[in-house]
Short mmCIF file of C-alpha atoms in Angstrom, two decimals:
data_model
loop_
_atom_site.label_atom_id
_atom_site.label_comp_id
_atom_site.label_asym_id
_atom_site.label_seq_id
_atom_site.Cartn_x
_atom_site.Cartn_y
_atom_site.Cartn_z
CA MET E 152 46.56 -162.51 87.07
CA GLN E 153 47.53 -164.03 90.41
CA THR E 154 47.96 -161.53 93.23
CA GLU E 155 50.09 -161.87 96.35
CA LYS E 156 48.79 -160.92 99.79
CA VAL E 157 51.39 -159.02 101.80
CA GLN E 158 51.62 -159.60 105.54
CA PHE E 159 54.76 -157.78 106.63
CA THR E 160 55.43 -156.18 109.97
CA ARG E 161 54.66 -152.46 109.92
CA GLU E 162 58.35 -151.58 109.82
CA ARG E 163 59.02 -153.76 106.78
CA GLU E 164 56.10 -152.23 104.92
CA THR E 165 58.36 -149.26 104.17
CA LEU E 166 59.92 -151.33 101.37
CA LEU E 167 56.53 -151.21 99.65
CA ALA E 168 56.74 -147.41 99.62
CA THR E 169 59.94 -147.38 97.57
CA LEU E 170 58.52 -150.03 95.23
CA TYR E 171 55.42 -147.91 94.70
CA GLY E 172 57.51 -144.78 94.18
CA ARG E 173 59.45 -146.48 91.39
CA ALA E 174 56.20 -147.76 89.90
CA LEU E 175 54.74 -144.24 89.85
CA ASP E 176 57.88 -142.94 88.15
CA SER E 177 57.56 -145.60 85.46
CA LYS E 178 54.14 -144.23 84.51
CA ASN E 179 55.50 -140.74 83.97
CA PRO E 180 55.74 -139.75 80.28
CA ARG E 181 59.41 -138.92 80.95
CA PRO E 182 60.45 -141.33 83.71
CA ILE E 183 63.75 -141.00 85.53
CA LEU E 184 64.17 -144.70 86.20
CA GLY E 185 61.61 -146.39 83.95
CA ASP E 186 61.25 -149.36 86.30
CA ASP E 187 58.58 -151.39 84.52
CA ALA E 188 59.32 -154.40 86.73
CA ALA E 189 58.30 -152.35 89.79
CA ALA E 190 55.05 -151.33 88.10
CA ALA E 191 54.29 -154.97 87.25
CA ALA E 192 55.04 -156.03 90.84
CA VAL E 193 52.68 -153.40 92.27
CA GLU E 194 49.90 -154.75 90.06
CA ARG E 195 50.40 -158.21 91.57
CA ILE E 196 50.51 -157.18 95.24
CA ASP E 197 47.24 -157.17 97.17
CA TYR E 198 47.84 -154.06 99.26
CA ASP E 199 46.29 -150.62 99.69
CA PHE E 200 49.16 -148.46 98.47
CA SER E 201 47.06 -145.29 98.77
CA LYS E 202 47.49 -145.26 102.56
CA MET E 203 51.19 -144.56 102.06
CA ARG E 204 50.36 -141.21 100.48
CA ILE E 205 53.18 -141.48 97.96
CA ASN E 206 52.80 -138.71 95.39
CA GLU E 207 54.77 -137.73 92.29
CA ARG E 208 57.11 -135.54 94.33
CA SER E 209 58.09 -138.28 96.76
CA ALA E 210 58.31 -140.76 93.88
CA LEU E 211 60.81 -138.39 92.28
CA GLY E 212 63.10 -138.65 95.30
CA VAL E 213 62.91 -142.45 95.27
CA ALA E 214 63.68 -142.59 91.55
CA LEU E 215 66.58 -140.13 91.74
CA ARG E 216 68.27 -142.06 94.54
CA ALA E 217 67.86 -145.36 92.70
CA LYS E 218 69.10 -143.83 89.45
CA LEU E 219 72.29 -142.58 91.09
CA LEU E 220 73.05 -145.96 92.66
CA ASP E 221 72.24 -147.64 89.34
CA ARG E 222 74.79 -145.40 87.64
CA TRP E 223 77.49 -146.17 90.20
CA THR E 224 76.74 -149.88 89.93
CA ALA E 225 76.91 -149.80 86.13
CA GLU E 226 80.22 -147.92 86.25
CA PHE E 227 81.71 -150.53 88.57
CA LEU E 228 80.52 -153.39 86.37
CA ASP E 229 81.88 -151.69 83.26
CA SER E 230 85.31 -151.74 84.91
CA HIS E 231 84.85 -155.20 86.46
CA PRO E 232 82.79 -157.38 84.09
CA ASN E 233 83.41 -160.48 86.23
CA ALA E 234 82.53 -158.90 89.56
CA THR E 235 80.28 -159.88 92.45
CA VAL E 236 77.43 -157.59 93.51
CA LEU E 237 76.05 -157.84 97.04
CA HIS E 238 72.86 -155.86 97.68
CA LEU E 239 72.20 -155.52 101.40
CA ALA E 240 68.56 -155.22 102.53
CA CYS E 241 67.43 -155.35 98.90
CA GLY E 242 63.71 -155.19 99.71
CA LEU E 243 61.74 -155.35 96.46
CA ASP E 244 64.35 -153.47 94.48
CA THR E 245 64.80 -154.48 90.85
CA ARG E 246 68.35 -153.27 90.22
CA ALA E 247 69.47 -156.59 88.76
CA GLN E 248 66.55 -156.47 86.34
CA ARG E 249 67.12 -152.82 85.44
CA LEU E 250 70.85 -153.17 84.78
CA ASN E 251 70.72 -156.70 83.35
CA PRO E 252 74.41 -157.38 84.02
CA GLY E 253 76.51 -159.56 81.75
CA PRO E 254 77.05 -163.30 82.20
CA GLY E 255 80.27 -162.77 84.14
CA VAL E 256 78.57 -160.94 87.02
CA ARG E 257 77.56 -162.86 90.13
CA TRP E 258 74.72 -161.11 92.02
CA PHE E 259 73.45 -161.66 95.59
CA ASP E 260 70.35 -160.01 97.07
CA VAL E 261 69.96 -160.24 100.86
CA ASP E 262 66.94 -159.46 103.04
CA TYR E 263 64.63 -161.01 105.63
CA PRO E 264 63.21 -164.44 104.72
CA ASP E 265 59.64 -163.18 104.19
CA VAL E 266 60.89 -160.46 101.86
CA ILE E 267 62.93 -162.96 99.85
CA GLU E 268 59.92 -165.28 99.68
CA LEU E 269 57.81 -162.49 98.17
CA ARG E 270 60.59 -161.63 95.72
CA GLY E 271 60.52 -165.21 94.50
CA LYS E 272 56.83 -164.87 93.68
CA LEU E 273 57.11 -161.51 91.95
CA PHE E 274 60.34 -161.66 89.97
CA PRO E 275 61.58 -164.36 87.58
CA GLU E 276 64.76 -166.31 88.23
CA ARG E 277 67.97 -165.12 86.60
CA ASP E 278 71.27 -166.76 85.78
CA ASN E 279 74.06 -166.04 88.29
CA TYR E 280 71.53 -164.50 90.67
CA THR E 281 71.07 -165.71 94.25
CA THR E 282 68.91 -164.54 97.14
CA LEU E 283 69.63 -165.03 100.83
CA GLY E 284 66.89 -164.82 103.44
CA THR E 285 68.49 -163.35 106.54
CA SER E 286 68.94 -160.14 108.48
CA VAL E 287 72.05 -158.29 107.31
CA THR E 288 73.07 -157.91 110.96
CA ALA E 289 73.01 -161.68 111.58
CA ASP E 290 76.32 -163.42 112.22
CA ASP E 291 76.37 -166.45 109.97
CA TRP E 292 75.55 -165.47 106.39
CA LEU E 293 78.43 -163.38 105.05
CA GLU E 294 80.96 -166.19 105.30
CA GLN E 295 78.81 -168.23 102.89
CA LEU E 296 79.57 -165.82 100.04
CA PRO E 297 82.59 -166.22 97.76
CA ASN E 298 85.19 -163.48 97.96
CA ASP E 299 87.35 -164.32 94.96
CA ARG E 300 86.30 -161.35 92.80
CA PRO E 301 86.12 -157.57 93.04
CA THR E 302 82.87 -156.93 94.89
CA LEU E 303 80.40 -154.07 94.86
CA VAL E 304 78.35 -153.82 98.05
CA VAL E 305 75.13 -151.80 97.72
CA ALA E 306 73.19 -150.51 100.73
CA GLU E 307 70.25 -148.36 99.65
CA GLY E 308 67.81 -147.12 102.27
CA LEU E 309 69.47 -149.21 104.98
CA THR E 310 71.71 -147.05 107.13
CA MET E 311 69.00 -145.12 108.98
CA TYR E 312 67.57 -148.40 110.28
CA LEU E 313 70.85 -149.37 111.96
CA THR E 314 72.27 -148.17 115.23
CA GLU E 315 75.83 -146.88 115.03
CA PRO E 316 77.31 -150.10 116.54
CA GLU E 317 75.29 -152.23 114.11
CA GLY E 318 76.37 -150.14 111.14
CA MET E 319 80.04 -150.09 112.09
CA ARG E 320 80.08 -153.83 112.73
CA LEU E 321 78.43 -154.56 109.37
CA LEU E 322 80.88 -152.33 107.52
CA SER E 323 83.82 -153.94 109.27
CA ARG E 324 82.64 -157.44 108.45
CA VAL E 325 82.09 -156.59 104.79
CA ALA E 326 85.52 -154.93 104.50
CA GLU E 327 87.23 -157.89 106.13
CA HIS E 328 85.45 -160.49 103.99
CA PHE E 329 85.98 -158.96 100.56
CA PRO E 330 89.63 -158.17 99.70
CA SER E 331 88.76 -155.64 96.97
CA GLY E 332 85.81 -153.67 95.70
CA GLN E 333 83.59 -150.73 96.56
CA LEU E 334 80.75 -149.90 98.93
CA ILE E 335 77.99 -147.54 97.78
CA PHE E 336 75.19 -146.34 100.04
CA ASP E 337 72.99 -143.41 101.00
CA MET E 338 73.00 -141.92 104.47
CA TYR E 339 71.21 -139.34 106.58
CA SER E 340 72.28 -136.82 109.17
CA ARG E 341 70.81 -137.21 112.66
CA GLY E 342 68.42 -134.36 111.95
CA ALA E 343 67.30 -135.87 108.65
CA ILE E 344 66.62 -139.20 110.35
CA ARG E 345 64.42 -137.50 112.94
CA MET E 346 62.60 -135.68 110.14
CA GLN E 347 61.60 -139.03 108.66
CA LYS E 348 58.69 -139.07 111.10
CA LEU E 349 57.07 -136.50 108.78
CA VAL E 350 57.08 -139.00 105.91
CA PRO E 351 53.70 -140.81 106.00
CA ALA E 352 55.08 -144.19 104.91
CA VAL E 353 57.73 -144.10 107.63
CA ARG E 354 55.42 -142.69 110.30
CA ASN E 355 52.75 -145.31 109.61
CA SER E 356 55.33 -148.08 109.88
CA GLY E 357 55.97 -147.30 113.53
CA PHE E 358 59.71 -147.04 112.84
CA ASP E 359 61.69 -145.48 115.69
CA THR E 360 63.22 -142.48 113.90
CA ALA E 361 65.73 -142.05 116.71
CA LEU E 362 67.20 -145.50 116.03
CA GLY E 363 69.66 -144.55 113.31
CA SER E 364 70.90 -141.50 115.22
CA ARG E 365 72.10 -143.50 118.21
#
């Protein structure tokens, strides 16, 4: 089996923590998410996941969050079988694989170019599925996307990495570009963001935990 060497910046390595959390959940006799694609991806990545100190308890939190957003996504697609899905800062998430949407759904995953490059090595191509290698706060990518269908915008694990001006500008741009749809995301209070420094995977990344509270 061919393995892939990961050479991310320390901050971007946090996406490996959520991947590993979903992989751990998949090995549970009674998994919450059952993300076998995440487990397969972990097997192919040449990286010391043990240094993240992800245990079953933290994996539970990762799986529960993903499960809730999966449910909301599935509900939207049940009501809009010909929708567009836009996943902001997708990381190594496998939501498209888990939900396996119907042929009428158009799906876009967006993240930094090196993340998208790794995705291309780990996950097989899908019909009506497109990746874009760019920062979600960049200026020139959103206008490339079609806006002729109801659109679900997903932002999981993103908001705490944005300053308030960045977050508000991104939300405004998304709302202006897509005439109809929904936005689903998780968010943290200022105190919860500061508490992230106690999470080993976040602390080891060097992420400025005050960033998202500004």
